[in-house]
Short mmCIF file of C-alpha atoms and ligand atoms in Angstrom, two decimals:
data_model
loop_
_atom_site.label_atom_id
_atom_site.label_comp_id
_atom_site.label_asym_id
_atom_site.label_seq_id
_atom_site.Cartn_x
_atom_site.Cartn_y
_atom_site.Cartn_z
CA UNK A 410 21.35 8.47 6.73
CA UNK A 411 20.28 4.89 7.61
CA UNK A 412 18.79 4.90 10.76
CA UNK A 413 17.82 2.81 13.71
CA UNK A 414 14.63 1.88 15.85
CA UNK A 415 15.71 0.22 19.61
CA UNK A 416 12.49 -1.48 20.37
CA UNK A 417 12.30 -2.13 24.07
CA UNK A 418 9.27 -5.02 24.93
CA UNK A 419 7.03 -5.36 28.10
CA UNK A 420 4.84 -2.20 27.43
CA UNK A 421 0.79 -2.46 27.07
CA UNK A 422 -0.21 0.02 24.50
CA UNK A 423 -2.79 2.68 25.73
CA UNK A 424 -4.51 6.22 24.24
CA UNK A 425 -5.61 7.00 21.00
CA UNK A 426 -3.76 6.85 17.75
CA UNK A 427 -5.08 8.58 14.84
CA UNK A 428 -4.90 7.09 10.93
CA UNK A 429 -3.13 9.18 8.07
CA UNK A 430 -5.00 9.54 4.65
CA UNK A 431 -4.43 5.95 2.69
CA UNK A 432 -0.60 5.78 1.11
CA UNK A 433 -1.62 3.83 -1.88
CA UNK A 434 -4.72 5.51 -2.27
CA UNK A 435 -2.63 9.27 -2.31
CA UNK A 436 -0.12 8.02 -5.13
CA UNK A 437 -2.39 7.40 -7.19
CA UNK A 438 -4.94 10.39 -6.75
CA UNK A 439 -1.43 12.63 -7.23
CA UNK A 440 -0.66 10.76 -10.33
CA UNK A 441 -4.41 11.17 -11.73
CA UNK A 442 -4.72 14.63 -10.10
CA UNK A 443 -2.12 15.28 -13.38
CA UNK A 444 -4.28 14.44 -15.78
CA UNK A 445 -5.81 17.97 -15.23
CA UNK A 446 -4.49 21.42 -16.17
CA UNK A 447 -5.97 22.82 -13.42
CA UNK A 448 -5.22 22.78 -9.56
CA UNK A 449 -6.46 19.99 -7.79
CA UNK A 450 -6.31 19.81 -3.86
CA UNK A 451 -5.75 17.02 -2.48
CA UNK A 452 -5.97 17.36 1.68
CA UNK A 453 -5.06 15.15 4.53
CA UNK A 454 -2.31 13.08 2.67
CA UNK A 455 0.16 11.22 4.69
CA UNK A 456 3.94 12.79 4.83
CA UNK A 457 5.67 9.76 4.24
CA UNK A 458 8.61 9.53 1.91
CA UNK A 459 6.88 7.40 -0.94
CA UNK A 460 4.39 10.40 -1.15
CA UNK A 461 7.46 12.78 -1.50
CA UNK A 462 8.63 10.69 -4.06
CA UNK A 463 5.87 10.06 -6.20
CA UNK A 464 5.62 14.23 -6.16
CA UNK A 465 9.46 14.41 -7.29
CA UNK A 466 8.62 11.76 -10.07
CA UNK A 467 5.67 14.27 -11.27
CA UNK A 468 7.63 17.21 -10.68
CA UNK A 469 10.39 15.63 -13.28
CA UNK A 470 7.77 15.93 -16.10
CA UNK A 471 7.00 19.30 -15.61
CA UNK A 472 3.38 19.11 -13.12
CA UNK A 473 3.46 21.34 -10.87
CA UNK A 474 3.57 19.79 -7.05
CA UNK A 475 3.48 21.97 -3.86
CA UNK A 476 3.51 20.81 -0.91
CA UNK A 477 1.45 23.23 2.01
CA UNK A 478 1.51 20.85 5.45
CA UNK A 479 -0.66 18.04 4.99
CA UNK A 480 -2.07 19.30 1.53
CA UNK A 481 -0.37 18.76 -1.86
CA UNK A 482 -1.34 21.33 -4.76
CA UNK A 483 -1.25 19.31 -8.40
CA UNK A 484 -1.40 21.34 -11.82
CA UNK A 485 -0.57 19.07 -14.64
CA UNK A 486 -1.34 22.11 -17.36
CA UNK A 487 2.96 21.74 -18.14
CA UNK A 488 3.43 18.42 -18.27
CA UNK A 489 6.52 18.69 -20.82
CA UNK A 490 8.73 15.33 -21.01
CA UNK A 491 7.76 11.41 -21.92
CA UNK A 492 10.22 9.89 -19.28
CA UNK A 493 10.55 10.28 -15.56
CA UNK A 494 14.55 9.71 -14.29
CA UNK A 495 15.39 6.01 -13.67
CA UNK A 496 16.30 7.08 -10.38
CA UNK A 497 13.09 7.95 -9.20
CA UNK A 498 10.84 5.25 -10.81
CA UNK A 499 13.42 3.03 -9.28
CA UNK A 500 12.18 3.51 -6.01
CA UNK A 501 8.12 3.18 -5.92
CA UNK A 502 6.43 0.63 -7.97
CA UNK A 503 3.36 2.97 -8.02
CA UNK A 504 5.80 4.95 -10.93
CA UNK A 505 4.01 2.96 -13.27
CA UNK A 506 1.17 5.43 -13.09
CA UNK A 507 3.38 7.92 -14.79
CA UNK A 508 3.00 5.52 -18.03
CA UNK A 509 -0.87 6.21 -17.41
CA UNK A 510 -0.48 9.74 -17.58
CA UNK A 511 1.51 10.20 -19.96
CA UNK A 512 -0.15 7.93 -22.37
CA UNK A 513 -3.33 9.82 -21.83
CA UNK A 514 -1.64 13.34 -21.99
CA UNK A 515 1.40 12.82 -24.61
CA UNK A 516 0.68 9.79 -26.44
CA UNK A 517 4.27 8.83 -25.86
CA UNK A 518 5.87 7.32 -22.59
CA UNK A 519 9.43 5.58 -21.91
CA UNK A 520 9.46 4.68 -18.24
CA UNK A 521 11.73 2.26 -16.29
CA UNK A 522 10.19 -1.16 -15.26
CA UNK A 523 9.01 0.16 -11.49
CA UNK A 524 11.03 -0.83 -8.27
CA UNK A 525 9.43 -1.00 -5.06
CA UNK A 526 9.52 -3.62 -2.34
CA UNK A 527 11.83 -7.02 -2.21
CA UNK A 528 8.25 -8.90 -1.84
CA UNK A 529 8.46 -10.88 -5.29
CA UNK A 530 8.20 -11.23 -8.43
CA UNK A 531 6.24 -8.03 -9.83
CA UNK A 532 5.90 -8.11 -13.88
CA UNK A 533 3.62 -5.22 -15.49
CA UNK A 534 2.60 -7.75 -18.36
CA UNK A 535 -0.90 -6.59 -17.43
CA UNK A 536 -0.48 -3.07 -17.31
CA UNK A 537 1.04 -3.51 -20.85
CA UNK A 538 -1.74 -5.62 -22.19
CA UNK A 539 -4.31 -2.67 -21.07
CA UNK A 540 -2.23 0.02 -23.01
CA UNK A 541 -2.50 -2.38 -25.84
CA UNK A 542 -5.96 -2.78 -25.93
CA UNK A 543 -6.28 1.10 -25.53
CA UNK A 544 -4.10 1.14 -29.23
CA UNK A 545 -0.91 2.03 -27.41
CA UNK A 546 2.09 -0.10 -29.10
CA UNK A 547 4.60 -0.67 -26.19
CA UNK A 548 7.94 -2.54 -26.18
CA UNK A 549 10.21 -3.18 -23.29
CA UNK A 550 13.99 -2.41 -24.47
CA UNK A 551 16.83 -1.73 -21.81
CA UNK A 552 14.40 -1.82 -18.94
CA UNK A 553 12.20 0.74 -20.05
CA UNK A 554 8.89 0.23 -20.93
CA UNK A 555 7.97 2.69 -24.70
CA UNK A 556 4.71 3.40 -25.20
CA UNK A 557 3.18 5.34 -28.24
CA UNK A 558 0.13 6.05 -29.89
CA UNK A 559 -1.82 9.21 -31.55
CA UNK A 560 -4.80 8.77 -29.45
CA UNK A 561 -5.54 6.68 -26.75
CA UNK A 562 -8.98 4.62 -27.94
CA UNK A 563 -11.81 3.08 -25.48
CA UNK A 564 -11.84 -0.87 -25.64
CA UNK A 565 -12.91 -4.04 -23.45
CA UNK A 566 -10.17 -5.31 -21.26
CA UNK A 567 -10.08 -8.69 -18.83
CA UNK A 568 -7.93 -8.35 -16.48
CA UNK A 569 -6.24 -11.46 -16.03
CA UNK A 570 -5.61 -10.73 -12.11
CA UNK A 571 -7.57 -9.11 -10.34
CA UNK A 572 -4.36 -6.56 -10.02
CA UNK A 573 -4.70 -2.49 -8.11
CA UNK A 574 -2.10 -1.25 -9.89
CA UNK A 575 -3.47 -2.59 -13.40
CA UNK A 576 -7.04 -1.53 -12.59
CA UNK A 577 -5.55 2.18 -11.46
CA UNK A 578 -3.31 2.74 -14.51
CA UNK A 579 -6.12 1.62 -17.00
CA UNK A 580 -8.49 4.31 -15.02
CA UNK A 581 -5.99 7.26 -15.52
CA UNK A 582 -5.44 6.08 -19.15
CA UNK A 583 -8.80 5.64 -20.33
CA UNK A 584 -10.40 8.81 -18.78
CA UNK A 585 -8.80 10.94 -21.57
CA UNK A 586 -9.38 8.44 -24.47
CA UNK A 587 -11.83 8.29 -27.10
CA UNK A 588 -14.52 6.35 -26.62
CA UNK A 589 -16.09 3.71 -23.49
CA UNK A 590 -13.33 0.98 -21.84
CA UNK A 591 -14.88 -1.52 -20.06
CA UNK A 592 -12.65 -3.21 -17.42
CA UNK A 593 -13.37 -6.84 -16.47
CA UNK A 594 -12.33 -8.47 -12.85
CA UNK A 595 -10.99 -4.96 -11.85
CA UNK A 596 -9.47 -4.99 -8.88
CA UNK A 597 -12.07 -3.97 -5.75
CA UNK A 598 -9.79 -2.33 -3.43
CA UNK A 599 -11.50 0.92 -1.64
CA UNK A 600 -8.01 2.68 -3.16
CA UNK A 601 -9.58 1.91 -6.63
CA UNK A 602 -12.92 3.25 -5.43
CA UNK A 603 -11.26 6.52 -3.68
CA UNK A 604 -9.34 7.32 -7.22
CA UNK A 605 -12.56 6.89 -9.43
CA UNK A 606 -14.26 9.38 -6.93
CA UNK A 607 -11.22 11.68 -7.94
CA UNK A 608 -11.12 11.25 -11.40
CA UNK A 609 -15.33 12.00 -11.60
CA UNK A 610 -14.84 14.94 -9.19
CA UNK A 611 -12.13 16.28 -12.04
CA UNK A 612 -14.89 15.62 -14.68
CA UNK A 613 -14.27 11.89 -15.41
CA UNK A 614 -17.34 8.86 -16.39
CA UNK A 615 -16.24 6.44 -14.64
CA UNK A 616 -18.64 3.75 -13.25
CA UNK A 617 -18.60 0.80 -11.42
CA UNK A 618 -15.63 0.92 -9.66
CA UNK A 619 -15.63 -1.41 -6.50
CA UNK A 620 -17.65 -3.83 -8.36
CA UNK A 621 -16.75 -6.46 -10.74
CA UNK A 622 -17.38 -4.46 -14.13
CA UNK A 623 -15.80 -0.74 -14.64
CA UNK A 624 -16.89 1.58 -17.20
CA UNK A 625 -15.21 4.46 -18.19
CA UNK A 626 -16.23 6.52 -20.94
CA UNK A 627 -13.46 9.14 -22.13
CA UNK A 628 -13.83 12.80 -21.90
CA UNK A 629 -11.76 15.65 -23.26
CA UNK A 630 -10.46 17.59 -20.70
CA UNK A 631 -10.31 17.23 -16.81
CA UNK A 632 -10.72 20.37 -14.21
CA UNK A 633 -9.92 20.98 -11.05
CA UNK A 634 -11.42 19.86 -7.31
CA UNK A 635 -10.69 19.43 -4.06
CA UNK A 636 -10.59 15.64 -2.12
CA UNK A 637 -9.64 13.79 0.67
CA UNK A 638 -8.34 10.20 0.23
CA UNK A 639 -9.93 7.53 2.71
CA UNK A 640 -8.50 6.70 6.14
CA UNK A 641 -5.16 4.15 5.66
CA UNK A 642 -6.57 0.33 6.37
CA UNK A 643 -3.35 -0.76 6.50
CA UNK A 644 -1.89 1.58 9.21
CA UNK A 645 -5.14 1.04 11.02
CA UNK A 646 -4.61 -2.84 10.89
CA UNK A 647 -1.11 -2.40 11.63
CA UNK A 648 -2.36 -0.62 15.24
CA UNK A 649 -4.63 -3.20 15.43
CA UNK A 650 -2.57 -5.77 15.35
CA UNK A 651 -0.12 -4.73 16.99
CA UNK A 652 -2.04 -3.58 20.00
CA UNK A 653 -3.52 -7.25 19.33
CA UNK A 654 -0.53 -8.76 20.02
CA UNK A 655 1.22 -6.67 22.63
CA UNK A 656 -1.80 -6.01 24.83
CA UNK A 657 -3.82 -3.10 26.22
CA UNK A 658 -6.87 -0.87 24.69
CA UNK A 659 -6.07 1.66 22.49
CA UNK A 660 -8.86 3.66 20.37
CA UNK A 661 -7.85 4.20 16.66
CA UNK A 662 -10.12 7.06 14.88
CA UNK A 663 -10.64 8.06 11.58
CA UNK A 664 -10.77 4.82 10.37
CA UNK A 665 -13.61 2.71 8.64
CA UNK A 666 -14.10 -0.64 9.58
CA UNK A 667 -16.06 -1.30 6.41
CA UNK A 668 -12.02 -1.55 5.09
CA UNK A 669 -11.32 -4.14 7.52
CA UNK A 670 -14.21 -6.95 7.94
CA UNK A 671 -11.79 -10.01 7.53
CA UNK A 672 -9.11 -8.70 9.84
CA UNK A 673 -11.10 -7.67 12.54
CA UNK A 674 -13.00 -11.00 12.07
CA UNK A 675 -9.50 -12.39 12.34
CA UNK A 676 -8.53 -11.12 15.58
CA UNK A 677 -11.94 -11.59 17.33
CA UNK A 678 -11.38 -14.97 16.16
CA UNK A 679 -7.52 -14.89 18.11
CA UNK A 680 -9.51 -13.17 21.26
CA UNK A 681 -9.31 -9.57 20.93
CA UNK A 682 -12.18 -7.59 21.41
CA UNK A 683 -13.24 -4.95 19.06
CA UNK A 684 -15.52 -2.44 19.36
CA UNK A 685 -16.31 -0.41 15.87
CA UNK A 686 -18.05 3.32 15.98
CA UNK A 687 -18.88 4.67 12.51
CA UNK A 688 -15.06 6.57 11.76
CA UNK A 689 -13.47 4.89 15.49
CA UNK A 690 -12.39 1.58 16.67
CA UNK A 691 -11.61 0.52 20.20
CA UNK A 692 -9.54 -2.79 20.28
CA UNK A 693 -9.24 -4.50 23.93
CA UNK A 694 -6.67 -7.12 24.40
CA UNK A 695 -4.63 -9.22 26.70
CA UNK A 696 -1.99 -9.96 24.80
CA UNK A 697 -1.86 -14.14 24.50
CA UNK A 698 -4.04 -14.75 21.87
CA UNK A 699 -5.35 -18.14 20.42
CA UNK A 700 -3.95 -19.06 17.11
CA UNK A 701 -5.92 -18.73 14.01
CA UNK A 702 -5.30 -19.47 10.26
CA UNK A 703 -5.30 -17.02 7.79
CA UNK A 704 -5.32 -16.54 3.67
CA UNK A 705 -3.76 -13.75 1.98
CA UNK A 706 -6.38 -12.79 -0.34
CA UNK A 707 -7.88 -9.52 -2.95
CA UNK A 708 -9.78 -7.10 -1.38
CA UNK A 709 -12.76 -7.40 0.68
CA UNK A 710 -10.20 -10.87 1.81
CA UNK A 711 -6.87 -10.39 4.33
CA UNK A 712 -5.04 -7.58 3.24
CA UNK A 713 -1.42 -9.08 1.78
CA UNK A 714 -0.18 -6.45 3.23
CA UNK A 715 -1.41 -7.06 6.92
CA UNK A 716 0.17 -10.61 6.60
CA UNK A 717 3.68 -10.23 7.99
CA UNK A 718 2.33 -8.07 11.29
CA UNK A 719 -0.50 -11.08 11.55
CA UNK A 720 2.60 -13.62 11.39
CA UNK A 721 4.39 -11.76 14.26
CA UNK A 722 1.41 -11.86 16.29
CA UNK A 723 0.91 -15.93 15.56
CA UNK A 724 4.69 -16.27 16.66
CA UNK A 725 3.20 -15.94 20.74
CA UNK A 726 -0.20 -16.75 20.18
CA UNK A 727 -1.39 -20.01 21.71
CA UNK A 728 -1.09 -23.12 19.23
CA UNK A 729 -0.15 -23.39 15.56
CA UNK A 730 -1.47 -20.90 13.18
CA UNK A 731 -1.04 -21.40 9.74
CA UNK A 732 -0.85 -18.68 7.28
CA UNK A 733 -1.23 -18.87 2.76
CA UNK A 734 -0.20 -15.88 0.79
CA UNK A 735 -2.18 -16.06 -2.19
CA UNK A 736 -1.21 -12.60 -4.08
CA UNK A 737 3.03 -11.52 -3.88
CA UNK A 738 5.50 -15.30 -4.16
CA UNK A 739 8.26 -13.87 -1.50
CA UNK A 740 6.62 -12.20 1.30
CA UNK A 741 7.90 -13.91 3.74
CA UNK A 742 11.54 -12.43 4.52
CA UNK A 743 10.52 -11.44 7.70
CA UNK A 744 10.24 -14.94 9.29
CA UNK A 745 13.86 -15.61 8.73
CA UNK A 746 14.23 -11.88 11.03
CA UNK A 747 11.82 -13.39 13.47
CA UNK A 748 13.60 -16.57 14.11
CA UNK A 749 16.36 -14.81 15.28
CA UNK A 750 13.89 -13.65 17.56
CA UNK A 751 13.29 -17.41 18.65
CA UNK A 752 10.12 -17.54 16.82
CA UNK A 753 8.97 -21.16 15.55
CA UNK A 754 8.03 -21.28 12.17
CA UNK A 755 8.42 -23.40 9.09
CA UNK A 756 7.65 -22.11 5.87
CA UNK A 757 6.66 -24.33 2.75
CA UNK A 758 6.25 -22.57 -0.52
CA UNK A 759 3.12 -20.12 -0.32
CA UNK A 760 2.48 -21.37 3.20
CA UNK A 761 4.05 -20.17 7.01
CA UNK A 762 2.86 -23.06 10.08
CA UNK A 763 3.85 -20.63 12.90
CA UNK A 764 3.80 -22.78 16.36
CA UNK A 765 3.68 -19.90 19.23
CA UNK A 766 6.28 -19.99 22.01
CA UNK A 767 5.56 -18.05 25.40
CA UNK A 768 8.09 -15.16 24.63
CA UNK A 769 10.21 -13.83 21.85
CA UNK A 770 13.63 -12.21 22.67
CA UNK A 771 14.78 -9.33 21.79
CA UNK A 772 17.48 -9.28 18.89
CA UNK A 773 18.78 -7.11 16.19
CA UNK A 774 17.00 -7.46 12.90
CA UNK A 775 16.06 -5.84 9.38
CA UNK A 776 13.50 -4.78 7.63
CA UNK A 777 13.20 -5.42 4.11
CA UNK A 778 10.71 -4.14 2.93
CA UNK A 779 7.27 -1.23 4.30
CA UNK A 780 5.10 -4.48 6.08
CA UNK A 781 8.10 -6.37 7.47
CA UNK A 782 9.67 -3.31 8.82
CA UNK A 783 6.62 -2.48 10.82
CA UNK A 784 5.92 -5.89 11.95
CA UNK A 785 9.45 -6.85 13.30
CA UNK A 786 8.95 -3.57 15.63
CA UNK A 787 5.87 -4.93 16.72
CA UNK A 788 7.96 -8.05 16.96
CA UNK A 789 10.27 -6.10 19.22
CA UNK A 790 7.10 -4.75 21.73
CA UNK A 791 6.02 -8.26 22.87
CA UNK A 792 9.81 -9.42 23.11
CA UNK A 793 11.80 -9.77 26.46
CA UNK A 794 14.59 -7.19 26.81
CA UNK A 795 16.13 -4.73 23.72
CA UNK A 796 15.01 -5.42 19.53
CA UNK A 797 17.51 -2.68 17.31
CA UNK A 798 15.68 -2.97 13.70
CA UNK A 799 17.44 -2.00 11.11
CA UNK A 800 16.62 -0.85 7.31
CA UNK A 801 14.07 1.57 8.86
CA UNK A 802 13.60 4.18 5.49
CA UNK A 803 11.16 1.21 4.35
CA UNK A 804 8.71 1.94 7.31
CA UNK A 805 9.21 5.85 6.24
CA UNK A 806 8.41 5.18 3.11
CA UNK A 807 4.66 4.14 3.82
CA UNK A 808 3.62 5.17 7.34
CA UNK A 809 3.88 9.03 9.12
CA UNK A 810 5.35 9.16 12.17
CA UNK A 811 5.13 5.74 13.02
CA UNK A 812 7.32 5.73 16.06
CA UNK A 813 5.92 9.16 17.21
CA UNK A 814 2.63 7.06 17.25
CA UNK A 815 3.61 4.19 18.90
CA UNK A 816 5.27 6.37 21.54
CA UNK A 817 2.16 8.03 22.55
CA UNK A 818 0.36 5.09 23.20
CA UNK A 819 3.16 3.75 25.35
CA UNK A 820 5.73 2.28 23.17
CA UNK A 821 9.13 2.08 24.75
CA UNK A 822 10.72 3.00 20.85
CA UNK A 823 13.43 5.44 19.77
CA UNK A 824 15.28 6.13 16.27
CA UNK A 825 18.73 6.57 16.52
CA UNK A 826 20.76 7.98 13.28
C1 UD1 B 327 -0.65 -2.69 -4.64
C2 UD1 B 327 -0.20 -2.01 -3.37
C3 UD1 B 327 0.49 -3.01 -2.45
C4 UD1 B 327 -0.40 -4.23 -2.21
C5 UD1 B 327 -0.86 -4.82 -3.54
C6 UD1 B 327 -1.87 -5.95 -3.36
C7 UD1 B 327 0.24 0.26 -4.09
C8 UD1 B 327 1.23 1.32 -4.34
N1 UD1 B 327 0.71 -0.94 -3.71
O1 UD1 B 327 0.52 -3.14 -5.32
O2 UD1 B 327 0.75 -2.35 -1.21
O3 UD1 B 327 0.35 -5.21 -1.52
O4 UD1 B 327 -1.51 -3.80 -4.33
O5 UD1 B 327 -2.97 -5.51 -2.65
O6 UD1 B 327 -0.95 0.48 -4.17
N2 UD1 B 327 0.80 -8.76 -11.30
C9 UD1 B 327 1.16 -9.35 -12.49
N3 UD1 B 327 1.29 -8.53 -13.59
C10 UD1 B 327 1.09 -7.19 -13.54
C11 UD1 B 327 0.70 -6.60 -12.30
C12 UD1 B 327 0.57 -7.43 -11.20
O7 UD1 B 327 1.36 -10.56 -12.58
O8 UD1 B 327 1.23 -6.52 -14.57
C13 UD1 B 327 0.67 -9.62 -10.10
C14 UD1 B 327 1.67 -9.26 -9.01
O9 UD1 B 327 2.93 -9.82 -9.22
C15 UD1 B 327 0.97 -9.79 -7.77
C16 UD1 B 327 -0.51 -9.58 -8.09
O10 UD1 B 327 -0.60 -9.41 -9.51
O11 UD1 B 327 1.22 -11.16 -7.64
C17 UD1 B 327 -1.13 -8.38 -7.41
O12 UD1 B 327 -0.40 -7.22 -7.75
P1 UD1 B 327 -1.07 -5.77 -7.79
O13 UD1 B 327 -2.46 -5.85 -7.27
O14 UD1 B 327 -0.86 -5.19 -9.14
O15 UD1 B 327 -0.17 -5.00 -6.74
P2 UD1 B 327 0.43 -3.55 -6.87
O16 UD1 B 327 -0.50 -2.64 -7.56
O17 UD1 B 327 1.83 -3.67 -7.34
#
């Protein structure tokens, strides 16, 4: 049932708040975690509803998924259909690992063209050049995207954008075919890293990954393993942020910094103070910041998705902050949200000048998509008086418990059905 969060503003955030395993890192270690027909463990995952869909969406082809608490059981030893229901790929982009996998495993995939967020335009013309150079032949007809071939083969592939979801799909593909692949301009993201650390504890050769060059030379078969996927940067940035913005001093563990150079940069930059222990962070803060500019950029730059959260703190920081997103053409839905709020912005193609007023005011909004959800209830924690947001099944779909969380650090927050 579509549910509700009233968001009431004026409370400093205080305690500790700790991170869930990484969402985009876990749909893609479930999705390689099939390449094997053994079990593979795969511990600490975040129970968000993505995650429960990406495990339906392997389930449909036959791998067998068990959930135990915060531990998921893969097996992809019965992997026995081509093409996951429309209904399902509909809803995650990250889907399109399923053409991966089944490529590698079947030679033969039909899967829809992947939904996911309202945050753009979001082709797979890369993803289908890399099954190409791999020998696939793939046509798109009636939304679907076929792929065929008898055996995946090892080959060099540029990627013409520096893309995760590219860069992931081409790992899972080319672990199982004949031969080395040699990925240029991979994507660097530590999700990328965290799935090649998989796919080598399941027997994999893949090296390089993080770096500019990946190698992967194929193997036969995969086995089974145990891992943990790394700490979610996002939800940590969203905390930070958000504690950023509203005010107070909140510690946020399991969480590596290392992830998060430019935005912590960023908001020592704005006036926060942050304090980093090896898996900790402490972040300090009054609550008027000084505005800064920012650019959207690939990783180790500012997270894309951090950049709607970031925006919501400019709206009461102190001056005009201007913020570019480089990497996704519409992500910036949630301004017209936050201007119901009273927030003064102006947006100009790829770039939001966001002059801070004292106070937003609370007012009912929606979230469109995982980062604008969670940034309009931010939003609603430094406004005066009562924020109801709306269209809250996207911020299930990527964080655990996210109200839960902000409640125990002194959010005034509650869902309503
Ligand atoms: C992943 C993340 C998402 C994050 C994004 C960028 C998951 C499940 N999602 O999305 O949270 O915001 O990385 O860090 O991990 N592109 C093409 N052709 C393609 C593929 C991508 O033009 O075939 C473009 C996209 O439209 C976008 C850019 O490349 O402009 C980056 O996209 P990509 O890195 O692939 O993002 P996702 O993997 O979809």
């Amino acid at each position: 049932m579509e549910g509700k969060f009233i968001v009431t503003g004026g409370n400093r955030l205080n305690g500790t708040v700790n991170i869930s395993g990484a969402k985009n890192s876990i749909l893609a270690l479930m999705t390689a975690a099939a390449l094997a027909k053994e079990d593979v463990l795969l511990n600490n995952i975040p129970l968000n509803s993505d995650v429960y869909t990406m495990g339906e969406i392997l389930a449909s082809l036959g791998v067998k998924v068990v959930f135990q608490g915060n531990t998921v059981i893969i097996n992809g030893a019965t992997i026995n259909t081509y093409k996951p229901p429309y209904e399902l790929v509909r809803k995650i982009r990250a889907s399109v690992y399923a053409a991966g996998l089944l490529l590698a495993r079947l030679g033969h995939t039909e899967v829809a063209l992947p939904g996911g967020d309202e945050i753009g335009s979001r082709p797979v013309d890369l993803h289908i050049r890399g099954f190409q150079a791999l020998g696939a032949e793939v046509s798109v007809e009636h939304g679907f995207m076929i792929c065929k071939c008898s055996k995946l083969t090892g080959a060099k592939y540029y990627i013409n954008k520096a893309s995760v979801g590219t860069t992931i799909n081409m790992m899972i593909a080319a672990s199982l075919a004949d031969g080395v692949t040699i990925l240029e301009n991979p994507a660097k993201e530590p999700e990328i890293v965290d799935t090649a650390i998989l796919l080598n504890g399941m027997g994999a050769k893949i090296r390089g990954a993080g770096t500019d060059t990946i190698r992967i030379e194929g193997v036969t078969e995969l086995h089974g393993c145990e891992h943990s996927p790394i700490p979610d940067r996002i939800e940590a940035g969203t905390f930070m942020i958000a504690n950023a913005a509203v005010g107070g001093e909140i510690q946020i563990t399991n969480v590596l910094s290392e992830h998060l150079r430019i935005p912590i940069a960023k908001l020592r930059e704005a006036g926060a103070e942050i304090i980093e222990g090896d898996t900790d962070l402490v972040v300090k803060s009054t609550g008027r910041l000084k505005a800064v500019d920012v650019d959207t950029a690939v990783f180790p730059g500012f997270a894309t998705d951090l950049q709607a959260p970031f925006g919501v703190l400019l709206s009461q920081a102190e001056g005009t902050g201007i913020i570019r997103e480089t990497i996704f053409d519409n992500r910036f839905r949630y301004i017209e949200e936050l201007r119901r709020m009273g927030a003064d912005v102006k947006v100009e193609r790829d770039t939001a000048i966001f002059r801070g007023i004292e106070r937003l005011s609370g007012a009912p909004v929606e979230a469109t998509d995982i980062r604008a959800g969670v940034a309009l209830v931010i939003a609603g924690l430094m406004a005066d008086g009562t924020t109801e947001v709306s269209g809250i099944y996207h911020i299930d779909r990527g964080y655990e418990h996210f109200d839960l969380k902000l409640k125990n650090l002194g959010a005034v927050i509650e869902r309503i059905s």
